[in-house]
Every structure is written in structure tokens, then in C-alpha cells.
mmCIF file of C-alpha atoms in Angstrom:
data_model
loop_
_atom_site.group_PDB
_atom_site.id
_atom_site.type_symbol
_atom_site.label_atom_id
_atom_site.label_comp_id
_atom_site.label_asym_id
_atom_site.label_seq_id
_atom_site.Cartn_x
_atom_site.Cartn_y
_atom_site.Cartn_z
ATOM 1 C CA MET A 275 -50.046 -70.107 61.373
ATOM 2 C CA LEU A 276 -50.690 -67.084 63.706
ATOM 3 C CA THR A 277 -50.707 -67.794 67.207
ATOM 4 C CA LEU A 278 -52.949 -65.573 69.708
ATOM 5 C CA LEU A 279 -51.983 -64.739 73.165
ATOM 6 C CA VAL A 280 -54.315 -63.775 75.467
ATOM 7 C CA ALA A 281 -53.224 -62.799 78.957
ATOM 8 C CA PHE A 282 -55.655 -62.603 82.185
ATOM 9 C CA PHE A 283 -54.453 -60.442 85.127
ATOM 10 C CA GLU A 284 -56.023 -59.785 88.468
ATOM 11 C CA GLY A 285 -57.113 -56.260 89.083
ATOM 12 C CA ASN A 286 -53.991 -55.436 91.076
ATOM 13 C CA GLU A 287 -51.177 -56.694 89.002
ATOM 14 C CA ASP A 288 -48.929 -54.336 87.496
ATOM 15 C CA ARG A 289 -48.962 -53.935 83.284
ATOM 16 C CA ASP A 290 -47.025 -52.333 81.350
ATOM 17 C CA THR A 291 -48.364 -51.627 77.798
ATOM 18 C CA GLY A 292 -45.057 -50.846 76.094
ATOM 19 C CA LYS A 293 -46.460 -47.388 75.242
ATOM 20 C CA GLY A 294 -45.667 -45.227 77.966
ATOM 21 C CA VAL A 295 -48.773 -46.285 80.058
ATOM 22 C CA THR A 296 -48.385 -48.611 82.966
ATOM 23 C CA ALA A 297 -51.497 -49.976 85.179
ATOM 24 C CA MET A 298 -50.636 -50.784 88.784
ATOM 25 C CA GLY A 299 -53.452 -51.675 90.656
ATOM 26 C CA ASP A 300 -56.081 -48.953 91.161
ATOM 27 C CA ARG A 301 -53.596 -46.478 89.736
ATOM 28 C CA ILE A 302 -52.213 -45.359 86.104
ATOM 29 C CA ARG A 303 -48.864 -44.302 85.213
ATOM 30 C CA VAL A 304 -48.804 -42.006 81.830
ATOM 31 C CA GLU A 305 -45.667 -40.699 80.462
ATOM 32 C CA VAL A 306 -46.051 -37.691 78.324
ATOM 33 C CA ASP A 307 -42.867 -36.093 76.557
ATOM 34 C CA GLY A 308 -40.977 -37.655 79.167
ATOM 35 C CA VAL A 309 -43.015 -36.623 82.271
ATOM 36 C CA THR A 310 -44.870 -39.466 84.168
ATOM 37 C CA HIS A 311 -48.308 -38.462 85.494
ATOM 38 C CA GLU A 312 -50.075 -40.708 88.195
ATOM 39 C CA LEU A 313 -53.725 -40.905 87.520
ATOM 40 C CA THR A 314 -56.401 -42.897 89.528
ATOM 41 C CA ARG A 315 -58.636 -45.023 87.245
ATOM 42 C CA GLU A 316 -61.422 -42.677 87.397
ATOM 43 C CA GLN A 317 -59.145 -39.586 86.429
ATOM 44 C CA ALA A 318 -57.964 -41.987 83.440
ATOM 45 C CA THR A 319 -61.159 -42.780 82.360
ATOM 46 C CA GLU A 320 -62.224 -39.220 82.576
ATOM 47 C CA LEU A 321 -59.318 -38.266 80.591
ATOM 48 C CA ARG A 322 -60.034 -40.988 77.927
ATOM 49 C CA GLY A 323 -63.504 -39.629 77.388
ATOM 50 C CA GLN A 324 -62.343 -36.289 77.026
ATOM 51 C CA ILE A 325 -59.550 -37.084 74.751
ATOM 52 C CA ASP A 326 -62.185 -39.169 72.734
ATOM 53 C CA ASP A 327 -64.247 -36.152 72.623
ATOM 54 C CA ALA A 328 -61.369 -33.873 71.176
ATOM 55 C CA LEU A 329 -60.382 -36.665 68.469
ATOM 56 C CA THR A 330 -63.897 -36.762 67.310
ATOM 57 C CA SER A 331 -64.905 -33.412 67.586
ATOM 58 C CA ARG A 332 -67.206 -31.345 65.207
ATOM 59 C CA ARG A 333 -66.919 -27.842 64.959
ATOM 60 C CA GLU A 334 -69.886 -25.599 63.447
ATOM 61 C CA PHE A 335 -68.906 -22.553 61.398
ATOM 62 C CA LEU A 336 -71.478 -19.991 59.750
ATOM 63 C CA HIS A 337 -72.136 -22.012 56.628
ATOM 64 C CA THR A 338 -70.118 -25.046 57.141
ATOM 65 C CA ALA A 339 -69.011 -27.789 59.738
ATOM 66 C CA GLY A 340 -65.851 -29.647 60.008
ATOM 67 C CA GLU A 341 -65.693 -32.808 61.919
ATOM 68 C CA TYR A 342 -62.807 -35.338 63.116
ATOM 69 C CA ARG A 343 -64.007 -38.698 62.997
ATOM 70 C CA ASP A 344 -62.599 -41.498 64.758
ATOM 71 C CA ASP A 345 -60.899 -43.376 62.038
ATOM 72 C CA GLY A 346 -58.901 -40.020 61.405
ATOM 73 C CA ALA A 347 -60.758 -38.645 58.426
ATOM 74 C CA TYR A 348 -61.602 -34.831 58.353
ATOM 75 C CA VAL A 349 -65.435 -34.013 56.642
ATOM 76 C CA VAL A 350 -66.272 -30.798 55.771
ATOM 77 C CA SER A 351 -70.061 -30.353 55.234
ATOM 78 C CA ARG A 352 -72.742 -28.040 54.786
ATOM 79 C CA ARG A 353 -74.047 -26.879 58.544
ATOM 80 C CA GLY A 354 -77.339 -28.507 59.418
ATOM 81 C CA ALA A 355 -77.302 -30.709 56.536
ATOM 82 C CA ASP A 356 -77.145 -34.606 56.787
ATOM 83 C CA SER A 357 -76.680 -35.983 53.477
ATOM 84 C CA ALA A 358 -73.505 -37.473 51.845
ATOM 85 C CA GLY A 359 -74.366 -34.983 48.836
ATOM 86 C CA ASN A 360 -73.700 -32.218 51.126
ATOM 87 C CA SER A 361 -70.283 -33.271 52.651
ATOM 88 C CA LYS A 362 -66.546 -33.895 51.521
ATOM 89 C CA VAL A 363 -64.766 -36.815 53.420
ATOM 90 C CA PHE A 364 -61.124 -36.353 53.324
ATOM 91 C CA GLU A 365 -58.533 -38.823 54.805
ATOM 92 C CA SER A 366 -56.903 -36.258 57.294
ATOM 93 C CA PHE A 367 -57.427 -32.665 58.171
ATOM 94 C CA GLU A 368 -53.839 -32.248 56.904
ATOM 95 C CA GLN A 369 -55.052 -33.292 53.220
ATOM 96 C CA VAL A 370 -57.415 -30.276 53.653
ATOM 97 C CA ARG A 371 -54.410 -28.089 54.719
ATOM 98 C CA ARG A 372 -52.303 -29.364 51.812
ATOM 99 C CA LEU A 373 -55.324 -28.494 49.270
ATOM 100 C CA TYR A 374 -55.329 -25.064 50.659
ATOM 101 C CA GLU A 375 -51.600 -24.778 50.613
ATOM 102 C CA ARG A 376 -51.351 -25.702 46.493
ATOM 103 C CA LEU A 377 -54.452 -23.230 45.848
ATOM 104 C CA PRO A 378 -53.167 -19.609 44.320
ATOM 105 C CA THR A 379 -53.481 -16.448 46.444
ATOM 106 C CA GLU A 380 -56.598 -15.581 45.009
ATOM 107 C CA PHE A 381 -59.221 -18.244 44.489
ATOM 108 C CA THR A 382 -62.480 -19.444 43.312
ATOM 109 C CA ALA A 383 -64.494 -22.737 43.443
ATOM 110 C CA ASP A 384 -62.986 -23.451 39.611
ATOM 111 C CA ALA A 385 -59.543 -23.489 41.253
ATOM 112 C CA VAL A 386 -60.765 -25.862 43.680
ATOM 113 C CA SER A 387 -62.234 -28.074 41.231
ATOM 114 C CA ARG A 388 -58.846 -28.673 39.731
ATOM 115 C CA SER A 389 -58.385 -31.224 42.907
ATOM 116 C CA GLY A 390 -61.210 -33.467 41.566
ATOM 117 C CA ILE A 391 -63.995 -32.001 43.793
ATOM 118 C CA THR A 392 -66.851 -31.421 41.925
ATOM 119 C CA GLY A 393 -70.366 -29.751 42.094
ATOM 120 C CA SER A 394 -71.583 -27.714 45.159
ATOM 121 C CA ARG A 395 -68.856 -29.236 47.296
ATOM 122 C CA ARG A 396 -66.413 -26.782 45.404
ATOM 123 C CA HIS A 397 -68.247 -23.804 47.346
ATOM 124 C CA MET A 398 -68.582 -25.541 50.189
ATOM 125 C CA LEU A 399 -64.833 -26.038 50.721
ATOM 126 C CA VAL A 400 -64.549 -22.398 49.252
ATOM 127 C CA ARG A 401 -66.376 -21.187 52.199
ATOM 128 C CA HIS A 402 -64.934 -23.864 54.847
ATOM 129 C CA TYR A 403 -61.587 -22.306 54.195
ATOM 130 C CA ALA A 404 -62.854 -18.613 54.861
ATOM 131 C CA GLU A 405 -64.583 -19.620 57.877
ATOM 132 C CA HIS A 406 -61.903 -22.019 59.875
ATOM 133 C CA PRO A 407 -59.234 -20.353 61.997
ATOM 134 C CA ALA A 408 -56.832 -22.539 60.531
ATOM 135 C CA PHE A 409 -56.502 -20.825 57.163
ATOM 136 C CA ASP A 410 -55.860 -17.284 57.089
ATOM 137 C CA CYS A 411 -57.929 -16.304 54.273
ATOM 138 C CA THR A 412 -60.992 -13.940 53.937
ATOM 139 C CA ILE A 413 -64.059 -13.934 50.891
ATOM 140 C CA THR A 414 -63.574 -10.811 48.812
ATOM 141 C CA ARG A 415 -66.400 -11.484 46.477
ATOM 142 C CA ARG A 416 -69.585 -13.462 46.571
ATOM 143 C CA SER A 417 -70.343 -13.950 42.926
ATOM 144 C CA PRO A 418 -68.358 -15.442 41.813
ATOM 145 C CA LEU A 419 -67.361 -16.643 45.559
ATOM 146 C CA THR A 420 -63.914 -15.499 45.935
ATOM 147 C CA VAL A 421 -60.926 -16.260 48.772
ATOM 148 C CA VAL A 422 -57.906 -14.174 49.197
ATOM 149 C CA LYS A 423 -55.288 -15.820 51.428
ATOM 150 C CA THR A 424 -53.793 -13.106 53.792
ATOM 151 C CA THR A 425 -50.579 -13.163 55.936
ATOM 152 C CA ALA A 426 -50.358 -14.504 59.582
ATOM 153 C CA ASP A 427 -50.996 -10.973 60.855
ATOM 154 C CA GLY A 428 -53.910 -10.076 58.584
ATOM 155 C CA THR A 429 -52.265 -7.452 56.787
ATOM 156 C CA GLY A 430 -53.739 -8.511 53.579
ATOM 157 C CA ASP A 431 -50.350 -8.819 51.699
ATOM 158 C CA GLU A 432 -50.291 -11.883 49.420
ATOM 159 C CA ALA A 433 -49.420 -15.438 50.739
ATOM 160 C CA THR A 434 -47.140 -17.585 48.769
ATOM 161 C CA ALA A 435 -48.597 -21.052 47.925
ATOM 162 C CA ASP A 436 -46.493 -24.199 47.259
#
């Protein structure tokens, strides 16, 4: 049998969460990379809102959009579309990055389909790779839609995939 322990605190007692955050009356201490920052409750609330916004943000590009959801998932969708048929949900942005790294130096929607992504979502993902700044590649042909990976300095030299 599991036991549930609930503790009640007056607003002025010190509480250490054990995760680098300590509540001390009307102040909050946060430790990040070994540096302690002391905030008022108002500042901490504002920071929490800003962090929540950053963790669950949506960024729109020319034809596609990318959204970080609060469950950690990353969703690639057609810009302005709201149906499930116009989006692909990945477990995380890292999963999108790993797929990109496995693609050849020059790839089309057919190469993306080998990973199990079907239909028009393949083209949407190819466009997303070309539009998102985290992926160093560019569209070289529209028919068939073709993307070529470039080097970090943008010289067009071929990149290597894992």
C-alpha cells in the first residue's frame, strides 16, 4: 500500500524542494549551474511564465510551423492548417534532428518516406528542414522537391550523414 504524505506550510516557512529551489518566506532561491539567484515571488512567477512560454512555443516559417508542446513533443505542421492530416507529431525535437542526420546529403520526400512518414507529410517535413535554422540545408529543386545539406559555413560542400 502506498502512503501519501502531504505537508502544509505557512507562507513564511523555509522549504527546500531538493531540486535547486528553496522557498524562503517571500523570496525564492534558485540554483542554476552552481550559481544561486534570489528572486521575489513576483519575479519567480514572471520567470516561470517566460520559461513555460519558451518550452511550449510555436514558430512559424514560410510554409511550415514547429511547435514545442508541454509534454515534450515537437509538432511539424503546415503553416495556418489546423487538422491532424496537416501535421506530424514527434516525441521530441531530438527525434526530428536524428531523422535529419540519417538522411543522405541530397534528399527528397521519398527518402523521408523510408522512415515511415507517408503522404503529403513527407513534403511538409522536407520543407520544414529547409526552413528551420537548426538544419543547414537548402531547397535546390521544386519538382521533385529536393533538399541539399550544406556545411555550417554555408559553402555548399557536402555534409556527411551518420
